[in-house]
Tab-separated table of C-alpha atoms and ligand atoms in Angstrom:
chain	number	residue	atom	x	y	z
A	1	UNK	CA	97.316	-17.555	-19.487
A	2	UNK	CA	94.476	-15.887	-21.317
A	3	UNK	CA	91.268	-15.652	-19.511
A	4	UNK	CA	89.130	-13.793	-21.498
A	5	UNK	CA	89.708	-10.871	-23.920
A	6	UNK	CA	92.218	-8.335	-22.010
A	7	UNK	CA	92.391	-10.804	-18.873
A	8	UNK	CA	95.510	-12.887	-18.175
A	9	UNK	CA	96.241	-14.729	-15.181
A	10	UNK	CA	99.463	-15.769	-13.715
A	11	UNK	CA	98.685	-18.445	-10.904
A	12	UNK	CA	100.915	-19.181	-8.545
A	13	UNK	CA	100.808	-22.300	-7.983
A	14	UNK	CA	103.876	-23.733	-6.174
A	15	UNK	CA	103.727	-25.113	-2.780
A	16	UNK	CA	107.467	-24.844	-1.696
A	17	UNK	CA	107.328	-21.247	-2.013
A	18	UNK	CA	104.728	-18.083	-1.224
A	19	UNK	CA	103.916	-15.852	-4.246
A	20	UNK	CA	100.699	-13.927	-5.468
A	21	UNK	CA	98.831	-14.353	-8.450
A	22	UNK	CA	99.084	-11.437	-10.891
A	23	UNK	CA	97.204	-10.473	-13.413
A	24	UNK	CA	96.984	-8.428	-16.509
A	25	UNK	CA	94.508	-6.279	-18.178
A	26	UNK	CA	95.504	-5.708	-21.813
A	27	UNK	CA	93.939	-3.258	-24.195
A	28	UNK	CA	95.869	0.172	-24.740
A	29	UNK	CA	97.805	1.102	-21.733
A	30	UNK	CA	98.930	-2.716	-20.669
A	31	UNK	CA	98.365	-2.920	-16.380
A	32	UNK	CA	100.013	-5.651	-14.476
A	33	UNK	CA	98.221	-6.171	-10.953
A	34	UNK	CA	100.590	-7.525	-8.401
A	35	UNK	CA	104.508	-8.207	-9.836
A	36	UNK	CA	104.619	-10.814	-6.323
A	37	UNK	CA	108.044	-11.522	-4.999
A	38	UNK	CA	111.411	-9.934	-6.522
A	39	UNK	CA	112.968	-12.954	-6.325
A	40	UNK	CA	110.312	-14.802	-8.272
A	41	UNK	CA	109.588	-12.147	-10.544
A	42	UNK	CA	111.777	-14.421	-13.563
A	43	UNK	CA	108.951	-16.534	-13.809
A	44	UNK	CA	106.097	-14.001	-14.105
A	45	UNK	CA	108.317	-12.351	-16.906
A	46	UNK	CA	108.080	-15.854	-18.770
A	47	UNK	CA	104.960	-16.463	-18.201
A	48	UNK	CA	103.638	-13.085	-19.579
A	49	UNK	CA	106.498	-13.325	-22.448
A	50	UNK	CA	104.519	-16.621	-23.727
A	51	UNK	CA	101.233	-14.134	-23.692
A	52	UNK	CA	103.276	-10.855	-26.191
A	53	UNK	CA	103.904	-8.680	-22.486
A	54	UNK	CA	107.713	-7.937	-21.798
A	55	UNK	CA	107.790	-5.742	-18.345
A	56	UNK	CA	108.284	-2.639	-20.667
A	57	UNK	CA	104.646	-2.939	-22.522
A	58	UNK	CA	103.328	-2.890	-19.102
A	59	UNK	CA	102.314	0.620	-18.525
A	60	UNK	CA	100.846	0.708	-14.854
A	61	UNK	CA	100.678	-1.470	-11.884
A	62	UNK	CA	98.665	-1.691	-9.867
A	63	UNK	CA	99.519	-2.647	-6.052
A	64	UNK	CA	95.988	-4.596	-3.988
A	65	UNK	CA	98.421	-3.902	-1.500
A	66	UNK	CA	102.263	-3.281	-0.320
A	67	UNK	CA	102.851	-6.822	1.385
A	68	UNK	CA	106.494	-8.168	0.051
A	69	UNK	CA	104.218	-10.958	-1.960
A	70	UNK	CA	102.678	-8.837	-3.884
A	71	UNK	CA	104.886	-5.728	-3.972
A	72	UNK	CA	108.337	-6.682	-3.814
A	73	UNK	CA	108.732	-6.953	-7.359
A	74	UNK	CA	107.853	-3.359	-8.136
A	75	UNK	CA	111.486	-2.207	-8.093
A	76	UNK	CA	111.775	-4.146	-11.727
A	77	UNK	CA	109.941	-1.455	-13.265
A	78	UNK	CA	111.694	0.987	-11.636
A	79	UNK	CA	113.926	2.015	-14.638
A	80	UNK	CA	110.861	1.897	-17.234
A	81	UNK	CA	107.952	3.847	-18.025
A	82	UNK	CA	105.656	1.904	-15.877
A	83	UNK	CA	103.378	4.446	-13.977
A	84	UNK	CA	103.339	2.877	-10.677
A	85	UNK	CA	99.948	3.007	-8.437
A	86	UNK	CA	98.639	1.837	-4.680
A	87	UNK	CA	96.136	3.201	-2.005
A	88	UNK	CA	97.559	6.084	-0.073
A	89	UNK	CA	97.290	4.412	3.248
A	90	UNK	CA	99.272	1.686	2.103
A	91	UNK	CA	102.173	4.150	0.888
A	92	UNK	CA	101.805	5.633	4.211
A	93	UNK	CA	102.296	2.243	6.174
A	94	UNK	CA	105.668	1.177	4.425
A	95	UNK	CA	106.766	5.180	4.597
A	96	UNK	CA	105.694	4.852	8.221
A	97	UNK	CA	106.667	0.765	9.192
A	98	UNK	CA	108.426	-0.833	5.921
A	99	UNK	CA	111.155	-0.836	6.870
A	100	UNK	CA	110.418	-2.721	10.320
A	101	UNK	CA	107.382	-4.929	8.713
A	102	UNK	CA	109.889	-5.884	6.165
A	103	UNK	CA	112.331	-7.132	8.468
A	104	UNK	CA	110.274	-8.623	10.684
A	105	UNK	CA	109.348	-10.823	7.499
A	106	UNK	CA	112.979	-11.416	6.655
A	107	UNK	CA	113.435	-9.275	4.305
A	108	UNK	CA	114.518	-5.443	3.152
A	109	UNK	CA	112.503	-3.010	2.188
A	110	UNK	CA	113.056	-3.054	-1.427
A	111	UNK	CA	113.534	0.321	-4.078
A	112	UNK	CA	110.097	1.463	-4.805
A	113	UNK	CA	108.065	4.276	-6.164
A	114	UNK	CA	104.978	5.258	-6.226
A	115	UNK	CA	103.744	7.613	-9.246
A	116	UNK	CA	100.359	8.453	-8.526
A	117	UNK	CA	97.720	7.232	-5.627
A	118	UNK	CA	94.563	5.083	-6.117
A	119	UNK	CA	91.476	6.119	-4.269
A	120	UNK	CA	87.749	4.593	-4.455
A	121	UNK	CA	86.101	5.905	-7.654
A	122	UNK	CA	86.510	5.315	-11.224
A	123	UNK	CA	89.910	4.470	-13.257
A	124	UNK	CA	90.175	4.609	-16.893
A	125	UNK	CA	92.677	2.055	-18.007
A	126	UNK	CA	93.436	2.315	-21.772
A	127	UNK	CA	89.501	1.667	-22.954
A	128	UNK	CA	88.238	-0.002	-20.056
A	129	UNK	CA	87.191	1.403	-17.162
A	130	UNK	CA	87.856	-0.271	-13.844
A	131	UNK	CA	86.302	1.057	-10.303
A	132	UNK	CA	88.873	1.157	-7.570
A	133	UNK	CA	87.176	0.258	-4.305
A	134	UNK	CA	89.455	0.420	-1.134
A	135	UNK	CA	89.240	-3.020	1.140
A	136	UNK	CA	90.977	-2.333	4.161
A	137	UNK	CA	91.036	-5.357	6.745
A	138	UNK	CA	94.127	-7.573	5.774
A	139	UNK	CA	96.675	-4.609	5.092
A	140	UNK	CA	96.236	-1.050	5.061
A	141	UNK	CA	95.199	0.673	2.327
A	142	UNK	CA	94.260	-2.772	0.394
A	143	UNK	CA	91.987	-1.813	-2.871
A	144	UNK	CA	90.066	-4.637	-4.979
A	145	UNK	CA	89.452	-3.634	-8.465
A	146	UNK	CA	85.959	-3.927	-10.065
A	147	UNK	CA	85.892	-4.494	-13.882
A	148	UNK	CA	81.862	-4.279	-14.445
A	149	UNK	CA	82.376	-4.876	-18.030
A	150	UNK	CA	83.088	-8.552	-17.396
A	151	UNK	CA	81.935	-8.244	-13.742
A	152	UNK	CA	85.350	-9.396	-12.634
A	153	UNK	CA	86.640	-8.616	-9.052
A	154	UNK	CA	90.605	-8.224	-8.507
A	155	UNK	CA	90.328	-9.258	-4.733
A	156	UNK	CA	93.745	-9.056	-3.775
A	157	UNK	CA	94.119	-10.592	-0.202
A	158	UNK	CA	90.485	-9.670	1.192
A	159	UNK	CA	88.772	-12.802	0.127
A	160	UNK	CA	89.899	-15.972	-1.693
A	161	UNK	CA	88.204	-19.684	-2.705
A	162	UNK	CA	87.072	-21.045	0.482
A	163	UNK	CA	89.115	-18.830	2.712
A	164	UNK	CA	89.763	-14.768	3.804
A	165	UNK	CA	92.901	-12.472	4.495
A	166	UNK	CA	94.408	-13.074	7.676
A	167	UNK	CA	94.284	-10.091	9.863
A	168	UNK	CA	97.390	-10.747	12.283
A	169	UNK	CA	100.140	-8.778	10.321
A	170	UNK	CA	100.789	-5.148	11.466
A	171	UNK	CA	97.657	-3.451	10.450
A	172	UNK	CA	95.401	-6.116	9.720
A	173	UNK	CA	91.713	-5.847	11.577
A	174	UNK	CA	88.888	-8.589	11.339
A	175	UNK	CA	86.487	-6.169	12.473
A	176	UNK	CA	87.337	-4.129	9.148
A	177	UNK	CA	87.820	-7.020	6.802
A	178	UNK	CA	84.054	-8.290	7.357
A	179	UNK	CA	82.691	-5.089	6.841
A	180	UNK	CA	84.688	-4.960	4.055
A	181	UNK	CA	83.662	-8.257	2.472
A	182	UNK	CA	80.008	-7.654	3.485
A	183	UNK	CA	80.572	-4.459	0.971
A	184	UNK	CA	82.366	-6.571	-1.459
A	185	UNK	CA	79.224	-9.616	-1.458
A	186	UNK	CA	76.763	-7.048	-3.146
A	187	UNK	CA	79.146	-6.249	-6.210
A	188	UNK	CA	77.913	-8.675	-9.073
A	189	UNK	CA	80.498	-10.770	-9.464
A	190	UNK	CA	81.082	-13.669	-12.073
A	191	UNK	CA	85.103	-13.691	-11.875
A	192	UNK	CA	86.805	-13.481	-8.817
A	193	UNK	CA	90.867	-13.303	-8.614
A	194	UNK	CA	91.866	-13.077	-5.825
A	195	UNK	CA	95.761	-12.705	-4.717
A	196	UNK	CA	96.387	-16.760	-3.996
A	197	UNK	CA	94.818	-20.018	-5.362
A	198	UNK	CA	92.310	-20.411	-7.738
A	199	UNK	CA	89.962	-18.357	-9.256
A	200	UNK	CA	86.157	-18.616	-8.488
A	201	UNK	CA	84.087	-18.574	-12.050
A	202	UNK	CA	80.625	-18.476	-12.216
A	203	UNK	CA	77.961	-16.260	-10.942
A	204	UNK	CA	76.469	-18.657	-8.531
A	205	UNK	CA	79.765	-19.679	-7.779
A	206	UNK	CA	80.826	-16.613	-6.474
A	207	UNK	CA	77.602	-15.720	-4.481
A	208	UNK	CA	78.520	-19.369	-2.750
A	209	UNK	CA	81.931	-18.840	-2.279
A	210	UNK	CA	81.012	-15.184	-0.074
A	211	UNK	CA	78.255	-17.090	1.758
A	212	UNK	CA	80.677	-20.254	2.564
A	213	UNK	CA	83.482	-17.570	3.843
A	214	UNK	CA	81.079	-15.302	5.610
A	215	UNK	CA	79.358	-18.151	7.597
A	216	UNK	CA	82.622	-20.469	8.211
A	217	UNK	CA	85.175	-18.097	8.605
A	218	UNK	CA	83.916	-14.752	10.777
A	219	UNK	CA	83.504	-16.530	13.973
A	220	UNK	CA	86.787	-17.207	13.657
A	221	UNK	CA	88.569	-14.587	13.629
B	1	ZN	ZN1	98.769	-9.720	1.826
């Protein structure tokens, strides 16, 4: 679904099963953020089919983070000339713990590889230019993607519509993930997409949506 120029959702919107939304920027060098689930990785393939993107036009991915629902599918790509990206830290963790994290979720770890490492600072993606800003506090090594251009925020799992990250998997710290959207509430923000549920449009909307999760939700965990 076509957002705005170069911007395509994929909203996952079932409630029988857990997925992330993905996203992709289009332009010259195609970038899908977040394949989501192996298993469920048929229907993103449709769903960007219906918008011109077969998994081989997609030329990076980006990984918010290496949780199975939003990096599972990665090991589609495997075989293609997809560049494959994600935080350092969060390589570390499933070097380190994947194998047990993934298991402890029910499931294997599954093939992956990662081609290069995303830090904070700029990326050039084909002609737009994205900033990379690393949002630990749900997982480690969790990076949301600023796209000034539009002033859209790829949030990942750090902050959603009405509601934050949990911080009670292996790694996750609420101490972190405030501080973390505290940083993220100064960015000017008119699109936020996060990693579940609907996306927040509107300047004011957005600057509500931080105050409603910053005042409801950090006393709480
Ligand atoms: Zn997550």
């Amino acid at each position: 679904m076509k957002l705005l120029d170069d911007l395509y959702f994929y909203p996952w919107e079932s409630m029988a099963e857990n997925n992330c939304n993905s996203y992709v920027i289009g332009g010259a060098l195609p970038t899908l953020i977040d394949p989501g689930h192996h298993h469920l990785f048929p229907k993103l393939s449709e769903a960007m089919a219906a918008d011109g993107f077969q998994p081989k036009d997609i030329k990076l991915i980006i990984a918010t983070h290496a949780h199975p629902d939003h990096f599972e599918a990665i090991q589609n790509f495997l075989d293609l000339e997809t560049r494959i990206s994600l935080h350092p830290e969060a390589e570390r963790f499933i070097e380190e713990h994947g194998e047990h994290f993934f298991r402890v979720l029910g499931m294997n770890l599954p093939p992956y590889r990662v081609d290069f490492h995303l830090v904070e600072g700029e990326l050039e993606v084909g002609e737009h230019r994205l900033r990379v800003i690393h949002t630990p506090g749900h997982a480690p090594g969790s990076i949301c993607i600023y796209w000034s251009e539009v002033k859209a925020l790829f949030a990942g799992d750090v902050i959603f519509s009405q509601s934050l990250g949990r911080t009670d998997l292996p790694g996750g710290n609420s101490a972190l993930l405030k501080e973390t959207i505290d940083r993220l509430a100064s960015l000017e923000v008119s699109l936020l997409l996060p990693g579940h549920g609907p996306v927040v449009q509107g300047k004011g909307e957005v600057k509500r949506n931080f105050h409603l999760v910053r005042t409801m939700f950090y006393g709480m965990i």
